[in-house]
């Protein structure tokens, strides 16, 4: 069992929810800061500051200064100009926080001040579009903002419109679109992660339980392969959530909510192909978020509906996962951020 310190994002307004952002080790967690629905967390590049989405009807993002022993000092919060922000990222220059408003489908960009607090938004970018799933794709639903390894391009993933927008981020803090990947209708793309080489990426789709392998060159994504996140013959509702790639690019990990498993894929040369090599129980119910330990030897799975964070060891040669010990207990955990 790892003794690493972690921050945990959670839901507080759900029945049985907690009080805010958790902090601690596998031995136990405590509340580091009270915050409403801090569902996704990210550090500044120097790890002196922590940013959290507040996934509310009137969405906002909060800034905290990180102190000794995982203490968090609240700095300020800013509205995201949309509903239910569920993901954020600090841009590679360290000057802006970008957040994805799931409910309203927009992207908000806030400048980071010298003291780590957030300024007024430089852009609220409204998206549009629909998909064939009338219940889930009646409009745009931004689910993630991320960057490629070079930091040259920003990506916002739209579950509602089955699309990935590729943009550059200007020094003024505005996204300028350069291309768009339209994936197969009804896929419901959720999260994207890049192979460390930068020429391949992996897109996990919430609505049809697929993983798409993409090539990436000159600002453009292209579909290379599409495969299931589930073994053959598995049936029932399932909604993949998070996707990770190992530091060496040899393995990809995805969470399956419904099957309550973690899918492990091996990648081929240059990362441009993948094969499902393992599915293992997630150590709880509804695994929303996955995260690697800092040393890459462990994987955390935040199981939202069972109030547990499971820890797995990673076999560095095969990529396979093995569950370790007793899962951590925390109310409605949906994000793990190792310190």
mmCIF file of C-alpha atoms in Angstrom:
data_model
loop_
_atom_site.group_PDB
_atom_site.id
_atom_site.type_symbol
_atom_site.label_atom_id
_atom_site.label_comp_id
_atom_site.label_asym_id
_atom_site.label_seq_id
_atom_site.Cartn_x
_atom_site.Cartn_y
_atom_site.Cartn_z
ATOM 1 C CA UNK A 1 0.000 0.000 0.000
ATOM 2 C CA UNK A 2 1.339 3.398 -0.950
ATOM 3 C CA UNK A 3 1.998 6.035 1.748
ATOM 4 C CA UNK A 4 1.685 8.832 -0.801
ATOM 5 C CA UNK A 5 -0.342 11.918 0.083
ATOM 6 C CA UNK A 6 -3.364 12.665 -2.089
ATOM 7 C CA UNK A 7 -6.066 15.284 -2.495
ATOM 8 C CA UNK A 8 -9.569 14.010 -3.243
ATOM 9 C CA UNK A 9 -12.360 15.833 -5.057
ATOM 10 C CA UNK A 10 -15.932 14.804 -4.301
ATOM 11 C CA UNK A 11 -19.607 15.611 -4.486
ATOM 12 C CA UNK A 12 -21.036 17.370 -1.448
ATOM 13 C CA UNK A 13 -24.639 18.034 -2.499
ATOM 14 C CA UNK A 14 -25.498 14.394 -3.216
ATOM 15 C CA UNK A 15 -27.195 12.408 -0.459
ATOM 16 C CA UNK A 16 -24.366 11.072 1.710
ATOM 17 C CA UNK A 17 -21.924 13.585 0.258
ATOM 18 C CA UNK A 18 -19.017 15.059 2.190
ATOM 19 C CA UNK A 19 -17.868 18.562 3.053
ATOM 20 C CA UNK A 20 -15.209 19.365 0.466
ATOM 21 C CA UNK A 21 -11.694 18.491 -0.648
ATOM 22 C CA UNK A 22 -10.048 15.586 1.170
ATOM 23 C CA UNK A 23 -6.371 15.151 1.984
ATOM 24 C CA UNK A 24 -4.331 12.322 3.445
ATOM 25 C CA UNK A 25 -2.789 8.924 2.723
ATOM 26 C CA UNK A 26 -4.052 5.370 2.421
ATOM 27 C CA UNK A 27 -4.122 5.353 6.243
ATOM 28 C CA UNK A 28 -6.907 7.934 6.269
ATOM 29 C CA UNK A 29 -8.267 11.191 4.881
ATOM 30 C CA UNK A 30 -9.498 14.452 6.399
ATOM 31 C CA UNK A 31 -11.202 17.572 5.025
ATOM 32 C CA UNK A 32 -8.542 19.981 3.758
ATOM 33 C CA UNK A 33 -11.012 22.668 2.681
ATOM 34 C CA UNK A 34 -14.766 22.987 2.631
ATOM 35 C CA UNK A 35 -15.977 23.523 -0.925
ATOM 36 C CA UNK A 36 -19.188 22.806 -2.824
ATOM 37 C CA UNK A 37 -18.996 19.866 -5.261
ATOM 38 C CA UNK A 38 -15.230 20.123 -5.911
ATOM 39 C CA UNK A 39 -15.492 17.456 -8.604
ATOM 40 C CA UNK A 40 -12.171 17.989 -10.379
ATOM 41 C CA UNK A 41 -8.811 19.223 -9.088
ATOM 42 C CA UNK A 42 -5.600 20.431 -10.735
ATOM 43 C CA UNK A 43 -2.316 21.927 -9.539
ATOM 44 C CA UNK A 44 -0.416 24.916 -10.810
ATOM 45 C CA UNK A 45 2.861 23.867 -12.447
ATOM 46 C CA UNK A 46 4.843 24.570 -9.253
ATOM 47 C CA UNK A 47 2.174 22.843 -7.101
ATOM 48 C CA UNK A 48 1.865 25.924 -4.887
ATOM 49 C CA UNK A 49 -1.771 26.360 -5.859
ATOM 50 C CA UNK A 50 -4.722 24.037 -6.338
ATOM 51 C CA UNK A 51 -7.767 24.729 -8.505
ATOM 52 C CA UNK A 52 -11.155 23.044 -8.207
ATOM 53 C CA UNK A 53 -14.332 23.044 -10.247
ATOM 54 C CA UNK A 54 -17.464 23.714 -8.222
ATOM 55 C CA UNK A 55 -19.978 21.618 -10.147
ATOM 56 C CA UNK A 56 -23.113 23.644 -9.466
ATOM 57 C CA UNK A 57 -26.010 25.083 -11.479
ATOM 58 C CA UNK A 58 -24.174 28.414 -11.313
ATOM 59 C CA UNK A 59 -20.740 26.963 -11.969
ATOM 60 C CA UNK A 60 -17.526 28.350 -10.566
ATOM 61 C CA UNK A 61 -13.858 27.557 -10.139
ATOM 62 C CA UNK A 62 -12.019 27.981 -6.828
ATOM 63 C CA UNK A 63 -8.358 28.738 -6.101
ATOM 64 C CA UNK A 64 -6.427 27.582 -3.024
ATOM 65 C CA UNK A 65 -2.870 28.046 -1.793
ATOM 66 C CA UNK A 66 -1.274 24.720 -0.808
ATOM 67 C CA UNK A 67 0.478 24.826 2.560
ATOM 68 C CA UNK A 68 2.517 22.470 4.719
ATOM 69 C CA UNK A 69 0.857 19.147 5.448
ATOM 70 C CA UNK A 70 -1.736 19.564 2.722
ATOM 71 C CA UNK A 71 -3.468 22.579 4.232
ATOM 72 C CA UNK A 72 -5.492 24.612 1.753
ATOM 73 C CA UNK A 73 -6.021 28.354 2.061
ATOM 74 C CA UNK A 74 -8.994 29.586 0.052
ATOM 75 C CA UNK A 75 -7.981 32.450 -2.249
ATOM 76 C CA UNK A 76 -11.082 33.164 -4.313
ATOM 77 C CA UNK A 77 -13.559 31.762 -6.770
ATOM 78 C CA UNK A 78 -14.829 32.943 -10.112
ATOM 79 C CA UNK A 79 -17.998 32.077 -12.054
ATOM 80 C CA UNK A 80 -17.513 29.882 -15.119
ATOM 81 C CA UNK A 81 -20.445 31.476 -16.927
ATOM 82 C CA UNK A 82 -22.082 28.080 -17.311
ATOM 83 C CA UNK A 83 -23.601 25.072 -15.583
ATOM 84 C CA UNK A 84 -21.931 22.155 -13.827
ATOM 85 C CA UNK A 85 -18.215 22.579 -14.637
ATOM 86 C CA UNK A 86 -16.766 19.068 -14.352
ATOM 87 C CA UNK A 87 -13.144 19.363 -15.510
ATOM 88 C CA UNK A 88 -10.337 21.898 -15.575
ATOM 89 C CA UNK A 89 -6.709 22.205 -16.628
ATOM 90 C CA UNK A 90 -3.919 24.718 -16.121
ATOM 91 C CA UNK A 91 -2.394 25.667 -19.465
ATOM 92 C CA UNK A 92 1.303 24.791 -20.003
ATOM 93 C CA UNK A 93 2.376 28.428 -19.684
ATOM 94 C CA UNK A 94 0.826 28.479 -16.214
ATOM 95 C CA UNK A 95 -1.091 31.655 -16.978
ATOM 96 C CA UNK A 96 -4.660 30.368 -17.373
ATOM 97 C CA UNK A 97 -7.151 27.887 -15.957
ATOM 98 C CA UNK A 98 -9.523 26.378 -18.521
ATOM 99 C CA UNK A 99 -12.717 24.681 -17.369
ATOM 100 C CA UNK A 100 -15.434 22.647 -19.085
ATOM 101 C CA UNK A 101 -19.073 23.441 -18.293
ATOM 102 C CA UNK A 102 -20.813 20.115 -18.802
ATOM 103 C CA UNK A 103 -24.353 21.357 -18.344
ATOM 104 C CA UNK A 104 -24.193 24.279 -20.749
ATOM 105 C CA UNK A 105 -21.443 22.964 -23.022
ATOM 106 C CA UNK A 106 -19.185 26.016 -22.796
ATOM 107 C CA UNK A 107 -15.474 26.512 -22.024
ATOM 108 C CA UNK A 108 -14.356 29.156 -19.519
ATOM 109 C CA UNK A 109 -10.842 30.630 -19.358
ATOM 110 C CA UNK A 110 -9.598 32.501 -16.288
ATOM 111 C CA UNK A 111 -6.204 34.191 -15.882
ATOM 112 C CA UNK A 112 -4.053 33.217 -12.898
ATOM 113 C CA UNK A 113 -2.781 36.159 -10.878
ATOM 114 C CA UNK A 114 0.673 36.307 -9.265
ATOM 115 C CA UNK A 115 -0.758 35.269 -5.907
ATOM 116 C CA UNK A 116 -2.479 32.232 -7.447
ATOM 117 C CA UNK A 117 -5.983 33.678 -7.377
ATOM 118 C CA UNK A 118 -8.176 33.815 -10.467
ATOM 119 C CA UNK A 119 -9.096 36.902 -12.459
ATOM 120 C CA UNK A 120 -12.201 37.671 -14.479
ATOM 121 C CA UNK A 121 -12.648 35.342 -17.469
ATOM 122 C CA UNK A 122 -10.821 36.193 -20.677
ATOM 123 C CA UNK A 123 -13.287 34.052 -22.643
ATOM 124 C CA UNK A 124 -16.520 32.089 -22.211
ATOM 125 C CA UNK A 125 -16.614 30.026 -25.388
ATOM 126 C CA UNK A 126 -20.059 28.719 -26.275
ATOM 127 C CA UNK A 127 -20.238 25.467 -28.245
ATOM 128 C CA UNK A 128 -23.186 24.056 -30.146
ATOM 129 C CA UNK A 129 -24.249 20.768 -31.694
ATOM 130 C CA UNK A 130 -26.261 17.657 -30.881
ATOM 131 C CA UNK A 131 -26.038 13.870 -31.223
ATOM 132 C CA UNK A 132 -28.447 10.999 -31.820
ATOM 133 C CA UNK A 133 -28.849 10.101 -28.111
ATOM 134 C CA UNK A 134 -31.833 12.335 -27.353
ATOM 135 C CA UNK A 135 -31.480 11.933 -23.585
ATOM 136 C CA UNK A 136 -27.781 12.760 -23.341
ATOM 137 C CA UNK A 137 -26.964 14.624 -26.569
ATOM 138 C CA UNK A 138 -29.742 17.219 -26.831
ATOM 139 C CA UNK A 139 -27.061 19.919 -26.858
ATOM 140 C CA UNK A 140 -23.343 20.464 -26.291
ATOM 141 C CA UNK A 141 -21.820 18.919 -23.140
ATOM 142 C CA UNK A 142 -18.183 19.874 -22.619
ATOM 143 C CA UNK A 143 -16.502 17.166 -20.546
ATOM 144 C CA UNK A 144 -12.773 17.896 -20.582
ATOM 145 C CA UNK A 145 -10.116 20.440 -21.471
ATOM 146 C CA UNK A 146 -6.572 19.174 -21.988
ATOM 147 C CA UNK A 147 -3.321 19.831 -23.872
ATOM 148 C CA UNK A 148 -0.981 17.792 -26.051
ATOM 149 C CA UNK A 149 2.491 16.941 -24.662
ATOM 150 C CA UNK A 150 4.110 19.832 -26.548
ATOM 151 C CA UNK A 151 1.644 22.281 -25.025
ATOM 152 C CA UNK A 152 0.984 23.752 -28.464
ATOM 153 C CA UNK A 153 -2.672 22.752 -28.722
ATOM 154 C CA UNK A 154 -5.723 22.705 -26.462
ATOM 155 C CA UNK A 155 -8.515 20.153 -26.789
ATOM 156 C CA UNK A 156 -12.078 20.410 -25.523
ATOM 157 C CA UNK A 157 -14.151 17.258 -25.693
ATOM 158 C CA UNK A 158 -17.888 17.563 -26.357
ATOM 159 C CA UNK A 159 -19.953 14.533 -25.334
ATOM 160 C CA UNK A 160 -23.132 16.120 -26.654
ATOM 161 C CA UNK A 161 -21.923 16.764 -30.196
ATOM 162 C CA UNK A 162 -19.593 13.745 -30.612
ATOM 163 C CA UNK A 163 -16.668 16.044 -31.301
ATOM 164 C CA UNK A 164 -13.218 17.118 -30.166
ATOM 165 C CA UNK A 165 -12.248 20.740 -30.806
ATOM 166 C CA UNK A 166 -8.538 21.392 -31.391
ATOM 167 C CA UNK A 167 -7.404 24.960 -30.734
ATOM 168 C CA UNK A 168 -4.462 27.143 -29.934
ATOM 169 C CA UNK A 169 -4.560 29.300 -26.809
ATOM 170 C CA UNK A 170 -3.579 32.908 -27.440
ATOM 171 C CA UNK A 171 -1.482 34.955 -25.035
ATOM 172 C CA UNK A 172 -4.678 36.917 -24.352
ATOM 173 C CA UNK A 173 -6.341 33.742 -23.086
ATOM 174 C CA UNK A 174 -8.627 32.929 -26.004
ATOM 175 C CA UNK A 175 -9.090 29.639 -27.835
ATOM 176 C CA UNK A 176 -8.732 29.803 -31.619
ATOM 177 C CA UNK A 177 -9.933 26.622 -33.337
ATOM 178 C CA UNK A 178 -7.623 24.940 -35.852
ATOM 179 C CA UNK A 179 -9.483 21.666 -36.479
ATOM 180 C CA UNK A 180 -12.244 19.432 -35.215
ATOM 181 C CA UNK A 181 -12.510 15.654 -34.919
ATOM 182 C CA UNK A 182 -16.035 14.388 -35.504
ATOM 183 C CA UNK A 183 -16.328 10.859 -34.091
ATOM 184 C CA UNK A 184 -19.000 8.269 -34.875
ATOM 185 C CA UNK A 185 -22.546 9.362 -33.917
ATOM 186 C CA UNK A 186 -23.674 8.444 -30.424
ATOM 187 C CA UNK A 187 -20.182 7.734 -29.100
ATOM 188 C CA UNK A 188 -20.359 10.411 -26.417
ATOM 189 C CA UNK A 189 -16.637 11.257 -26.176
ATOM 190 C CA UNK A 190 -15.621 12.088 -22.616
ATOM 191 C CA UNK A 191 -11.863 12.227 -22.001
ATOM 192 C CA UNK A 192 -8.733 12.305 -24.176
ATOM 193 C CA UNK A 193 -5.166 11.433 -23.199
ATOM 194 C CA UNK A 194 -1.968 11.583 -25.240
ATOM 195 C CA UNK A 195 0.721 8.989 -25.789
ATOM 196 C CA UNK A 196 3.939 10.557 -24.424
ATOM 197 C CA UNK A 197 5.353 10.682 -27.948
ATOM 198 C CA UNK A 198 2.577 13.104 -28.916
ATOM 199 C CA UNK A 199 1.676 11.427 -32.214
ATOM 200 C CA UNK A 200 -1.079 9.226 -30.776
ATOM 201 C CA UNK A 201 -4.026 9.888 -28.488
ATOM 202 C CA UNK A 202 -6.755 7.836 -26.839
ATOM 203 C CA UNK A 203 -10.363 9.000 -26.606
ATOM 204 C CA UNK A 204 -12.754 7.177 -24.265
ATOM 205 C CA UNK A 205 -16.443 7.316 -25.118
ATOM 206 C CA UNK A 206 -19.099 7.295 -22.404
ATOM 207 C CA UNK A 207 -22.209 6.389 -24.391
ATOM 208 C CA UNK A 208 -21.078 3.340 -26.385
ATOM 209 C CA UNK A 209 -18.192 1.941 -24.289
ATOM 210 C CA UNK A 210 -15.488 2.410 -26.898
ATOM 211 C CA UNK A 211 -11.894 3.580 -26.967
ATOM 212 C CA UNK A 212 -10.719 5.401 -30.090
ATOM 213 C CA UNK A 213 -7.037 5.409 -31.010
ATOM 214 C CA UNK A 214 -6.139 8.592 -32.883
ATOM 215 C CA UNK A 215 -3.130 9.828 -34.752
ATOM 216 C CA UNK A 216 -2.160 13.464 -34.206
ATOM 217 C CA UNK A 217 -0.091 15.638 -36.516
ATOM 218 C CA UNK A 218 -0.024 19.322 -37.443
ATOM 219 C CA UNK A 219 -2.969 20.144 -35.196
ATOM 220 C CA UNK A 220 -5.250 17.430 -36.507
ATOM 221 C CA UNK A 221 -6.608 14.248 -34.922
ATOM 222 C CA UNK A 222 -7.605 11.282 -37.095
ATOM 223 C CA UNK A 223 -9.284 8.019 -36.096
ATOM 224 C CA UNK A 224 -7.029 4.974 -36.506
ATOM 225 C CA UNK A 225 -8.816 2.269 -34.492
ATOM 226 C CA UNK A 226 -12.003 1.848 -32.461
ATOM 227 C CA UNK A 227 -12.372 -0.923 -29.889
ATOM 228 C CA UNK A 228 -14.593 -1.862 -26.961
ATOM 229 C CA UNK A 229 -13.710 -1.128 -23.327
ATOM 230 C CA UNK A 230 -15.465 -4.397 -22.368
ATOM 231 C CA UNK A 231 -14.712 -8.075 -22.997
ATOM 232 C CA UNK A 232 -16.791 -9.838 -25.631
ATOM 233 C CA UNK A 233 -20.245 -10.896 -24.505
ATOM 234 C CA UNK A 234 -20.595 -8.464 -21.594
ATOM 235 C CA UNK A 235 -24.003 -6.794 -21.614
ATOM 236 C CA UNK A 236 -25.921 -4.184 -19.623
ATOM 237 C CA UNK A 237 -25.548 -0.444 -19.176
ATOM 238 C CA UNK A 238 -21.986 0.836 -18.976
ATOM 239 C CA UNK A 239 -20.543 4.338 -19.062
ATOM 240 C CA UNK A 240 -16.747 4.723 -19.322
ATOM 241 C CA UNK A 241 -15.294 7.746 -17.559
ATOM 242 C CA UNK A 242 -11.527 8.255 -17.241
ATOM 243 C CA UNK A 243 -8.625 7.286 -19.484
ATOM 244 C CA UNK A 244 -4.900 7.270 -18.589
ATOM 245 C CA UNK A 245 -1.724 6.292 -20.390
ATOM 246 C CA UNK A 246 1.415 4.986 -18.678
ATOM 247 C CA UNK A 247 4.538 7.171 -18.678
ATOM 248 C CA UNK A 248 6.222 4.870 -21.203
ATOM 249 C CA UNK A 249 3.122 4.814 -23.429
ATOM 250 C CA UNK A 250 2.860 1.006 -23.402
ATOM 251 C CA UNK A 251 -0.434 0.774 -21.514
ATOM 252 C CA UNK A 252 -3.781 2.583 -21.428
ATOM 253 C CA UNK A 253 -6.274 2.357 -18.556
ATOM 254 C CA UNK A 254 -9.986 3.159 -18.665
ATOM 255 C CA UNK A 255 -12.784 3.045 -16.088
ATOM 256 C CA UNK A 256 -16.120 1.321 -16.759
ATOM 257 C CA UNK A 257 -19.056 2.578 -14.682
ATOM 258 C CA UNK A 258 -21.754 -0.087 -14.745
ATOM 259 C CA UNK A 259 -19.443 -3.049 -15.222
ATOM 260 C CA UNK A 260 -17.465 -1.457 -12.348
ATOM 261 C CA UNK A 261 -14.175 -2.501 -13.863
ATOM 262 C CA UNK A 262 -10.904 -1.015 -15.021
ATOM 263 C CA UNK A 263 -9.946 -1.914 -18.567
ATOM 264 C CA UNK A 264 -6.250 -2.308 -19.372
ATOM 265 C CA UNK A 265 -5.017 -1.983 -22.962
ATOM 266 C CA UNK A 266 -1.610 -2.709 -24.405
ATOM 267 C CA UNK A 267 -0.448 -0.355 -27.150
ATOM 268 C CA UNK A 268 1.546 -1.166 -30.260
ATOM 269 C CA UNK A 269 4.449 0.556 -31.922
ATOM 270 C CA UNK A 270 4.201 4.359 -31.711
ATOM 271 C CA UNK A 271 1.014 3.917 -29.708
ATOM 272 C CA UNK A 272 -1.144 3.785 -32.830
ATOM 273 C CA UNK A 273 -2.903 0.540 -31.973
ATOM 274 C CA UNK A 274 -4.387 -0.918 -28.811
ATOM 275 C CA UNK A 275 -5.612 -4.283 -27.509
ATOM 276 C CA UNK A 276 -7.697 -5.059 -24.428
ATOM 277 C CA UNK A 277 -5.513 -7.235 -22.184
ATOM 278 C CA UNK A 278 -7.269 -7.136 -18.782
ATOM 279 C CA UNK A 279 -10.450 -6.071 -17.021
ATOM 280 C CA UNK A 280 -10.424 -6.082 -13.226
ATOM 281 C CA UNK A 281 -13.016 -5.101 -10.613
ATOM 282 C CA UNK A 282 -12.651 -1.424 -9.682
ATOM 283 C CA UNK A 283 -12.758 -2.095 -5.943
ATOM 284 C CA UNK A 284 -16.147 -0.440 -5.588
ATOM 285 C CA UNK A 285 -19.116 0.911 -7.502
ATOM 286 C CA UNK A 286 -19.140 3.497 -10.319
ATOM 287 C CA UNK A 287 -15.394 4.175 -10.889
ATOM 288 C CA UNK A 288 -15.405 7.746 -12.166
ATOM 289 C CA UNK A 289 -11.772 8.832 -11.969
ATOM 290 C CA UNK A 290 -8.409 7.081 -12.209
ATOM 291 C CA UNK A 291 -5.008 8.483 -11.304
ATOM 292 C CA UNK A 292 -1.441 7.210 -11.189
ATOM 293 C CA UNK A 293 0.752 7.571 -8.136
ATOM 294 C CA UNK A 294 3.688 9.914 -8.627
ATOM 295 C CA UNK A 295 6.111 6.994 -9.091
ATOM 296 C CA UNK A 296 3.800 5.271 -11.575
ATOM 297 C CA UNK A 297 3.704 2.051 -9.557
ATOM 298 C CA UNK A 298 0.121 2.382 -8.298
ATOM 299 C CA UNK A 299 -3.257 3.342 -9.704
ATOM 300 C CA UNK A 300 -6.117 4.926 -7.735
ATOM 301 C CA UNK A 301 -9.770 4.346 -8.661
ATOM 302 C CA UNK A 302 -12.347 6.754 -7.183
ATOM 303 C CA UNK A 303 -15.553 4.734 -6.851
ATOM 304 C CA UNK A 304 -18.243 7.381 -6.510
ATOM 305 C CA UNK A 305 -21.255 5.297 -5.465
ATOM 306 C CA UNK A 306 -19.524 3.013 -2.944
ATOM 307 C CA UNK A 307 -17.646 5.882 -1.239
ATOM 308 C CA UNK A 308 -14.330 4.104 -1.768
ATOM 309 C CA UNK A 309 -10.947 4.789 -3.348
ATOM 310 C CA UNK A 310 -9.272 1.545 -4.378
ATOM 311 C CA UNK A 311 -5.508 1.242 -4.846
ATOM 312 C CA UNK A 312 -3.885 -1.126 -7.346
ATOM 313 C CA UNK A 313 -0.270 -2.090 -7.978
ATOM 314 C CA UNK A 314 0.840 -1.947 -11.605
ATOM 315 C CA UNK A 315 3.021 -4.704 -13.051
ATOM 316 C CA UNK A 316 5.587 -2.654 -14.944
ATOM 317 C CA UNK A 317 6.276 -5.385 -17.489
ATOM 318 C CA UNK A 318 2.729 -6.493 -18.331
ATOM 319 C CA UNK A 319 0.722 -3.414 -17.306
ATOM 320 C CA UNK A 320 -1.638 -5.656 -15.308
ATOM 321 C CA UNK A 321 -3.332 -4.391 -12.155
ATOM 322 C CA UNK A 322 -3.542 -6.123 -8.771
ATOM 323 C CA UNK A 323 -5.767 -4.812 -5.980
ATOM 324 C CA UNK A 324 -4.026 -3.926 -2.717
ATOM 325 C CA UNK A 325 -5.438 -3.978 0.803
ATOM 326 C CA UNK A 326 -8.648 -2.329 1.881
ATOM 327 C CA UNK A 327 -9.968 0.626 -0.130
ATOM 328 C CA UNK A 328 -9.979 4.104 1.414
ATOM 329 C CA UNK A 329 -13.346 5.386 2.559
ATOM 330 C CA UNK A 330 -14.426 8.873 1.457
ATOM 331 C CA UNK A 331 -17.902 10.212 0.619
ATOM 332 C CA UNK A 332 -18.666 10.433 -3.120
ATOM 333 C CA UNK A 333 -15.033 10.524 -4.362
ATOM 334 C CA UNK A 334 -14.745 11.577 -8.005
ATOM 335 C CA UNK A 335 -11.148 12.838 -8.394
ATOM 336 C CA UNK A 336 -7.761 11.810 -6.983
ATOM 337 C CA UNK A 337 -4.777 14.172 -7.197
ATOM 338 C CA UNK A 338 -1.451 12.874 -5.776
ATOM 339 C CA UNK A 339 0.630 15.496 -4.022
#
